[in-house]
Short mmCIF file of N, CA, C and O in Angstrom, two decimals:
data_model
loop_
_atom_site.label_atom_id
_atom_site.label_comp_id
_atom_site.label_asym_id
_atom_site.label_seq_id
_atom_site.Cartn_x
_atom_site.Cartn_y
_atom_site.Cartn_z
N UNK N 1 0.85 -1.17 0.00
CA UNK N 1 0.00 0.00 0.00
C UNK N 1 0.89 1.23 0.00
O UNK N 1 1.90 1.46 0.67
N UNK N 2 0.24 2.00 -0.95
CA UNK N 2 1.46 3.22 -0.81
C UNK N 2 0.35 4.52 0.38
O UNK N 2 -0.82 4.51 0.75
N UNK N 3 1.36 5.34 0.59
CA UNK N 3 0.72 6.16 1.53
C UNK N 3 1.87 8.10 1.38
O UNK N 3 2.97 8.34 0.88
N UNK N 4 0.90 8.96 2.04
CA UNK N 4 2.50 10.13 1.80
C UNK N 4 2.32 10.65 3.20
O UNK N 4 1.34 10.92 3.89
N UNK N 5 3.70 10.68 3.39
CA UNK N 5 3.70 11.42 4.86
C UNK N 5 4.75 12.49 4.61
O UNK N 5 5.85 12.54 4.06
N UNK N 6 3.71 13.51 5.42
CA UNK N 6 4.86 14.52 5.24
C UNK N 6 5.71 15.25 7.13
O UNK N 6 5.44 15.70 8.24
N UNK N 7 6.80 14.87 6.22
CA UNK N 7 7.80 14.79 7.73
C UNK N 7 8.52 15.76 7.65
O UNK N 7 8.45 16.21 6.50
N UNK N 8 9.40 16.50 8.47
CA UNK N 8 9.91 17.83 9.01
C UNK N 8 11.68 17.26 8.01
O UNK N 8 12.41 16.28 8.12
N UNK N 9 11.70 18.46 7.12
CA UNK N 9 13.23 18.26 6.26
C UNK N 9 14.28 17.53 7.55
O UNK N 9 14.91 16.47 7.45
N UNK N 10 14.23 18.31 8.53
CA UNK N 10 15.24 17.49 9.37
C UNK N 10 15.15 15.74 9.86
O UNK N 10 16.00 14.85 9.89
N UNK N 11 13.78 15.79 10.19
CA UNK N 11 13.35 14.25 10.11
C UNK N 11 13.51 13.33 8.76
O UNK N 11 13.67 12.11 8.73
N UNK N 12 13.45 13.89 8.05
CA UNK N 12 13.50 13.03 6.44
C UNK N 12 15.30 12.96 6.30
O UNK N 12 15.93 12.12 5.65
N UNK N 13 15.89 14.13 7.13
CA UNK N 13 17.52 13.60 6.36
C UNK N 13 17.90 12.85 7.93
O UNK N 13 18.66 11.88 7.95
N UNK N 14 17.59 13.13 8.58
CA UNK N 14 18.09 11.55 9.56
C UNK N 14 17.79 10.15 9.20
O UNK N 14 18.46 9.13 9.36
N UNK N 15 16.34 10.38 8.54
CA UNK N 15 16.02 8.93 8.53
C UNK N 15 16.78 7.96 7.32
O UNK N 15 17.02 6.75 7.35
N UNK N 16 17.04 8.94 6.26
CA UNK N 16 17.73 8.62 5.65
C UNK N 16 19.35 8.71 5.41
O UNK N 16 19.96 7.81 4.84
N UNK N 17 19.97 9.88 5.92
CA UNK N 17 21.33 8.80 7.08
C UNK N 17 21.40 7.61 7.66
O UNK N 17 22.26 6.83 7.22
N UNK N 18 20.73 7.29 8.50
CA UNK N 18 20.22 6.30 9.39
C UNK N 18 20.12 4.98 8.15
O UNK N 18 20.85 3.98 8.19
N UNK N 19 19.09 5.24 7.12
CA UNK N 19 19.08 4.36 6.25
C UNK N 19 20.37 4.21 5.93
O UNK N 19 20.92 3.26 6.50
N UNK N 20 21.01 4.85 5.20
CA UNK N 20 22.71 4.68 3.98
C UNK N 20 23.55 4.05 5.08
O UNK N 20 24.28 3.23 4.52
N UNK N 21 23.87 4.04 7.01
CA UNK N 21 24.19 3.20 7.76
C UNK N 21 24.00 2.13 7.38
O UNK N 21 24.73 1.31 6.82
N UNK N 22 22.61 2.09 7.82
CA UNK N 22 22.63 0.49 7.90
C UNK N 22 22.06 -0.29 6.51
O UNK N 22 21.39 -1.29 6.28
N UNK N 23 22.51 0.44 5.99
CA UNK N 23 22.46 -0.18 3.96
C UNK N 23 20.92 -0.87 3.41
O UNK N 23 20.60 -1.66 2.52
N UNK N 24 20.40 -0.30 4.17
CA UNK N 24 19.12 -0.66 3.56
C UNK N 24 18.27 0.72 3.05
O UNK N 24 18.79 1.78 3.39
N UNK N 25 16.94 0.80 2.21
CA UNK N 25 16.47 1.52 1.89
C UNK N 25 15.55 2.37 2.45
O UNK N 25 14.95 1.42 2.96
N UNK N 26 14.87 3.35 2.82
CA UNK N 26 14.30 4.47 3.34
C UNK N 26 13.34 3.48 3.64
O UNK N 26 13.35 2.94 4.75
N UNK N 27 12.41 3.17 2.68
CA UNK N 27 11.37 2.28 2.92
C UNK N 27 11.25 1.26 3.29
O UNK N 27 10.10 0.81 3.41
N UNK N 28 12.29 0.53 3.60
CA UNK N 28 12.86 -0.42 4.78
C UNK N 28 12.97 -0.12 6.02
O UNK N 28 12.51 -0.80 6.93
N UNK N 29 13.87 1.36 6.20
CA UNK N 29 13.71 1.44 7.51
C UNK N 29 12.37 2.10 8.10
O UNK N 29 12.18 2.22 9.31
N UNK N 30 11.65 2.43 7.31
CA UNK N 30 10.36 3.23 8.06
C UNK N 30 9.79 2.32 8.12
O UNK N 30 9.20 2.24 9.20
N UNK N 31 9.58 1.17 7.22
CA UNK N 31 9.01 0.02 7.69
C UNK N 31 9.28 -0.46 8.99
O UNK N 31 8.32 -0.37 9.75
N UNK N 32 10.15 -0.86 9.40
CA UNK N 32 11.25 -1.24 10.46
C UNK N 32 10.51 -0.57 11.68
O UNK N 32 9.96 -1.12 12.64
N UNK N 33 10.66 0.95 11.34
CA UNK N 33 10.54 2.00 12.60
C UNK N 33 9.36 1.71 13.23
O UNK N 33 9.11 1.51 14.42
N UNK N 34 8.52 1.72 11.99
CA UNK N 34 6.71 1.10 12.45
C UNK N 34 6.06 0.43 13.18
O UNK N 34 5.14 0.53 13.99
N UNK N 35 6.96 -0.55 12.59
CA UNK N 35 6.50 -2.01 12.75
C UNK N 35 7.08 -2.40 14.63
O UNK N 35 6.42 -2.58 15.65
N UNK N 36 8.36 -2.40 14.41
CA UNK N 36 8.71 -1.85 16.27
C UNK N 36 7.65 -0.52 16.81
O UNK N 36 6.81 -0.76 17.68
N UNK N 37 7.73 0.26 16.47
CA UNK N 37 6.69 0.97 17.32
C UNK N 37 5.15 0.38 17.67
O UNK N 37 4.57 0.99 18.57
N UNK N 38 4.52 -0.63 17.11
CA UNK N 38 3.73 -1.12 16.98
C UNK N 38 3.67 -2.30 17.67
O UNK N 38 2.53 -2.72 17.86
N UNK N 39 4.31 -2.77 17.97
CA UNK N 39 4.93 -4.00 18.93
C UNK N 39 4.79 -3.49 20.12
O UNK N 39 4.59 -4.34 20.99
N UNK N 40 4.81 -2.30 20.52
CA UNK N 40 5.30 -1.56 21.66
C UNK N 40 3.87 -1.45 22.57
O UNK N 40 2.88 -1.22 21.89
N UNK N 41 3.71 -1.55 23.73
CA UNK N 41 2.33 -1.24 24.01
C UNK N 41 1.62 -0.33 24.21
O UNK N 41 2.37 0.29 24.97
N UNK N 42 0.62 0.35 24.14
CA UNK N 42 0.33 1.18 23.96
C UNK N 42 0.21 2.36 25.49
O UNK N 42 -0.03 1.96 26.63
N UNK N 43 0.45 3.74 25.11
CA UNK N 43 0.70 4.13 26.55
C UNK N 43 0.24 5.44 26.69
O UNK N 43 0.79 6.20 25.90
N UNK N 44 -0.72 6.07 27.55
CA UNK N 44 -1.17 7.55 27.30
C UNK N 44 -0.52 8.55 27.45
O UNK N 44 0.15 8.59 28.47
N UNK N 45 -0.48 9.53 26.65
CA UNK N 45 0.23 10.74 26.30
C UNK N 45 1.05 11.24 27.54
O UNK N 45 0.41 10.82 28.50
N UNK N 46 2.18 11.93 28.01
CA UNK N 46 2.88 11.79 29.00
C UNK N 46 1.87 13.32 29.68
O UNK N 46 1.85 13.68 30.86
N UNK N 47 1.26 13.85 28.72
CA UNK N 47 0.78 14.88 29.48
C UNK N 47 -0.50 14.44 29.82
O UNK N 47 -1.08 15.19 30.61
N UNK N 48 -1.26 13.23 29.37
CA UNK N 48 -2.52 12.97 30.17
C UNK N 48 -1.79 11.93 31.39
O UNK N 48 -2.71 11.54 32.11
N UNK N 49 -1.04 11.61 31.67
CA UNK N 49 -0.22 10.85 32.27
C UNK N 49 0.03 12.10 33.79
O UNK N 49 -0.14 11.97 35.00
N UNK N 50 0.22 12.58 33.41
CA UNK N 50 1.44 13.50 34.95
C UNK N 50 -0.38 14.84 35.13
O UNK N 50 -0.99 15.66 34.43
N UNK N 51 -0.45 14.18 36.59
CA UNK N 51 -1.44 15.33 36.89
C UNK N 51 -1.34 16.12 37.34
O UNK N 51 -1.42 15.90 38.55
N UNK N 52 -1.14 17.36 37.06
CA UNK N 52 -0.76 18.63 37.51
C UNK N 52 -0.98 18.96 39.13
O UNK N 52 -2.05 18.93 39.74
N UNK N 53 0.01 19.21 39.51
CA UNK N 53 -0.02 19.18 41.46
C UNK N 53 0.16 21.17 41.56
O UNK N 53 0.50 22.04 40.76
N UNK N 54 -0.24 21.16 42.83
CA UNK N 54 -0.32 22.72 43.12
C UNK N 54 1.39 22.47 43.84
O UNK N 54 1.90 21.42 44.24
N UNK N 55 1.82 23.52 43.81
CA UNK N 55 3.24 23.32 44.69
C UNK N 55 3.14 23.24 46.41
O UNK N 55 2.10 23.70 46.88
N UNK N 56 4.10 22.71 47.34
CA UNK N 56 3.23 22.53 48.58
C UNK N 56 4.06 23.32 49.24
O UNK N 56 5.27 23.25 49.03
N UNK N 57 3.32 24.51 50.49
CA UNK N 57 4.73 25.30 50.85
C UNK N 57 4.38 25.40 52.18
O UNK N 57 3.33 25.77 52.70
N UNK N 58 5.56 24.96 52.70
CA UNK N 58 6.03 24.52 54.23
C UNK N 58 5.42 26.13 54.59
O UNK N 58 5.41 27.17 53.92
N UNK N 59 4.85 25.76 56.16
CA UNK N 59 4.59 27.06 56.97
C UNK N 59 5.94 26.99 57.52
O UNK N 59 6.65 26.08 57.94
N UNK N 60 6.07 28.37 57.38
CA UNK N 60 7.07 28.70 58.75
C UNK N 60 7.31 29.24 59.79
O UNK N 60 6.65 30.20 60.20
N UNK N 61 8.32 28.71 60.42
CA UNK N 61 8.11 29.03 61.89
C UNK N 61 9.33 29.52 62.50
O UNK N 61 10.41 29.16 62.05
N UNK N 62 9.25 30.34 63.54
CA UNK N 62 9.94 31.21 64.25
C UNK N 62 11.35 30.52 65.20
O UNK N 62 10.87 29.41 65.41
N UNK N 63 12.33 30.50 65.69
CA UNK N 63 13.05 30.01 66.14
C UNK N 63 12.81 28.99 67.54
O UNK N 63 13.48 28.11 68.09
N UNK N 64 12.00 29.39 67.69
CA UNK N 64 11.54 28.61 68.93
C UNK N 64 10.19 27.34 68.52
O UNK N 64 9.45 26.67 69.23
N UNK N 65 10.41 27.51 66.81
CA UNK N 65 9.16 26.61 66.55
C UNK N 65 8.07 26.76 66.24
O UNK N 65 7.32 25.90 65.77
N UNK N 66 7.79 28.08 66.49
CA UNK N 66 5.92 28.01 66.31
C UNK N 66 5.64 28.48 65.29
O UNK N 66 6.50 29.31 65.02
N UNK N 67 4.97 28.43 64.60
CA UNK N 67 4.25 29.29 63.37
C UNK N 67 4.68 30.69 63.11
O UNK N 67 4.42 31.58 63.93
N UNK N 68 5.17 30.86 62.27
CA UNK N 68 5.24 32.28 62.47
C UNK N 68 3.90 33.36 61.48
O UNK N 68 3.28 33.04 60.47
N UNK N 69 3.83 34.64 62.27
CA UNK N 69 2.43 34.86 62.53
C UNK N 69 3.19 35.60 60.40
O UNK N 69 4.29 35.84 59.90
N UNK N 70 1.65 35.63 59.91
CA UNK N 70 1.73 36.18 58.18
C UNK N 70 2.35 37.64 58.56
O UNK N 70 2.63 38.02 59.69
N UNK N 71 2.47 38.23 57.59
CA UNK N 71 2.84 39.69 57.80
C UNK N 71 1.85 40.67 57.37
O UNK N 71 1.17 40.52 56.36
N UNK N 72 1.80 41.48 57.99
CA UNK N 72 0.47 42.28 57.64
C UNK N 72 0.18 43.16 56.30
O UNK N 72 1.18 43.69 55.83
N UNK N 73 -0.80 43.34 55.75
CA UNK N 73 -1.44 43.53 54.10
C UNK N 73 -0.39 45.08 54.16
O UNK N 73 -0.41 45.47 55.33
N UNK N 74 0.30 45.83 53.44
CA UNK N 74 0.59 47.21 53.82
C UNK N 74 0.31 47.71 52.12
O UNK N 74 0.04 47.05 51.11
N UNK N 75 0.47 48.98 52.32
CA UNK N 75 -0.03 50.13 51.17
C UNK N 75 1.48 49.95 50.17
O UNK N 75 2.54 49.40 50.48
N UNK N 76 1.16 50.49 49.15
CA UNK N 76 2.16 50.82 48.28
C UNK N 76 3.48 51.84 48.85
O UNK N 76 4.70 51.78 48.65
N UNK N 77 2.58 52.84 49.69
CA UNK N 77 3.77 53.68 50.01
C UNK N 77 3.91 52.98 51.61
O UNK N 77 4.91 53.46 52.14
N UNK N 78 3.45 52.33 52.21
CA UNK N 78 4.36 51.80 53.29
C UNK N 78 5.72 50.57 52.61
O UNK N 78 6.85 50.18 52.89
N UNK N 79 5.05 50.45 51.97
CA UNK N 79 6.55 49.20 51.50
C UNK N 79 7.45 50.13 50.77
O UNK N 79 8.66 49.98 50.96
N UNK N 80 7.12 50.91 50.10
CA UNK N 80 8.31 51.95 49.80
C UNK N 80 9.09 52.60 50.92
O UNK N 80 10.29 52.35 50.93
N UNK N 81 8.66 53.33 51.77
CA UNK N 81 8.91 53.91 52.84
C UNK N 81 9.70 52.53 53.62
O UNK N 81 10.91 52.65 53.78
N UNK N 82 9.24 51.61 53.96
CA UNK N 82 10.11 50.45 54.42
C UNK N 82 11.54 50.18 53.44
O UNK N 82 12.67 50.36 53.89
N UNK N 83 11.36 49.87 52.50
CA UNK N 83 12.67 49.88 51.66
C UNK N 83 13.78 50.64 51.83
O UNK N 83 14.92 50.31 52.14
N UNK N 84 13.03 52.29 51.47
CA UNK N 84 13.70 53.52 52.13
C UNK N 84 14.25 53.14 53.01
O UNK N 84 15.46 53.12 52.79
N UNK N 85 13.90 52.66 54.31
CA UNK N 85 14.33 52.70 55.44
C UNK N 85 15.72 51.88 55.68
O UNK N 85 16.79 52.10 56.25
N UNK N 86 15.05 50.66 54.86
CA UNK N 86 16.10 49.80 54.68
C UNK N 86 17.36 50.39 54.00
O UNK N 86 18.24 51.02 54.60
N UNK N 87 17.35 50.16 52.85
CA UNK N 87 18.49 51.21 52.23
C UNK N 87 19.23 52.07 52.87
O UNK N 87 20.44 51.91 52.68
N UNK N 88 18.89 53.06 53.66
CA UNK N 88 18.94 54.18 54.39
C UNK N 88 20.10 53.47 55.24
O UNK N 88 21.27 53.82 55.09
N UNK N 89 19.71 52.28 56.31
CA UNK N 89 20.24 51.93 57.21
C UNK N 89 21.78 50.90 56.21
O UNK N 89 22.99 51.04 56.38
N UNK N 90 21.37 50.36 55.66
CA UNK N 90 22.62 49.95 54.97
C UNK N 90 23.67 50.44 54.26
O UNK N 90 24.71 49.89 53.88
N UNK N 91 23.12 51.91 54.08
CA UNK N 91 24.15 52.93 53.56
C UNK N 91 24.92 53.47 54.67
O UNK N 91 26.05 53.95 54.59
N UNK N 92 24.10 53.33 55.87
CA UNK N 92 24.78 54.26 57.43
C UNK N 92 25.98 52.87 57.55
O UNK N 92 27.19 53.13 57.53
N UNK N 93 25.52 51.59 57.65
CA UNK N 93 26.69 50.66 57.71
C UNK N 93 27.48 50.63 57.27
O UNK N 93 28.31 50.18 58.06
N UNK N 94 28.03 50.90 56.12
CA UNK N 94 28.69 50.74 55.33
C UNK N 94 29.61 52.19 55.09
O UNK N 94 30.47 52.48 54.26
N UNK N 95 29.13 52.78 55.99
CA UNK N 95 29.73 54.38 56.40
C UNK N 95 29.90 55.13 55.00
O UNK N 95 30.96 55.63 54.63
N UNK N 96 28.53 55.14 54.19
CA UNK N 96 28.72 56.08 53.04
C UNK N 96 27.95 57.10 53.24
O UNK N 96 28.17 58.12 52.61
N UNK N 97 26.61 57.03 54.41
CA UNK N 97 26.09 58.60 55.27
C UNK N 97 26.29 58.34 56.73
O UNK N 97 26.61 57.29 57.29
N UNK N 98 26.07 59.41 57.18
CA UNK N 98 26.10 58.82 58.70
C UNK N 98 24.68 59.50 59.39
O UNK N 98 24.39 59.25 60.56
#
């Protein structure tokens, strides 16, 4: 039975490398390729296979162990103003203000 498949230029010149190896003809080895793949048992797609998990994230806890408490919701300009602060103090360390 003849049939046409159309395969990716890079797939068509491996397979036929692959063929001029092992000295047989294109249509030998796709035969070949088939026919083993077909032998093979059959197996569902690796993505219906793997069920998507949520990631799991450790609570954490304070040095003595306990939970440590969330941190509280803050504004746009309090976390700026915190940064500031930060910054601020790591520039005094580092004795570039005082």
């Amino acid at each position: 039975m003849r049939t046409t498949l159309d395969l990716p230029d890079s797939l068509l010149r491996e397979l036929k490398t692959r063929a001029a190896q092992n000295g047989q003809s294109l249509k030998s080895l796709l035969n070949e390729l088939i026919q083993r793949a077909m032998r093979m048992p059959a197996t569902p797609d690796l993505a219906q296979q793997a069920t998507p998990t949520l990631p799991v994230l450790k609570r954490l806890q304070n040095p003595q162990g306990e939970a440590a408490k969330p941190t509280p919701a803050q504004s746009n300009e309090q976390l700026e103003d915190q940064a500031l602060q930060e910054d601020m103090e790591k520039l005094r360390r580092i004795g570039f203000i005082r």
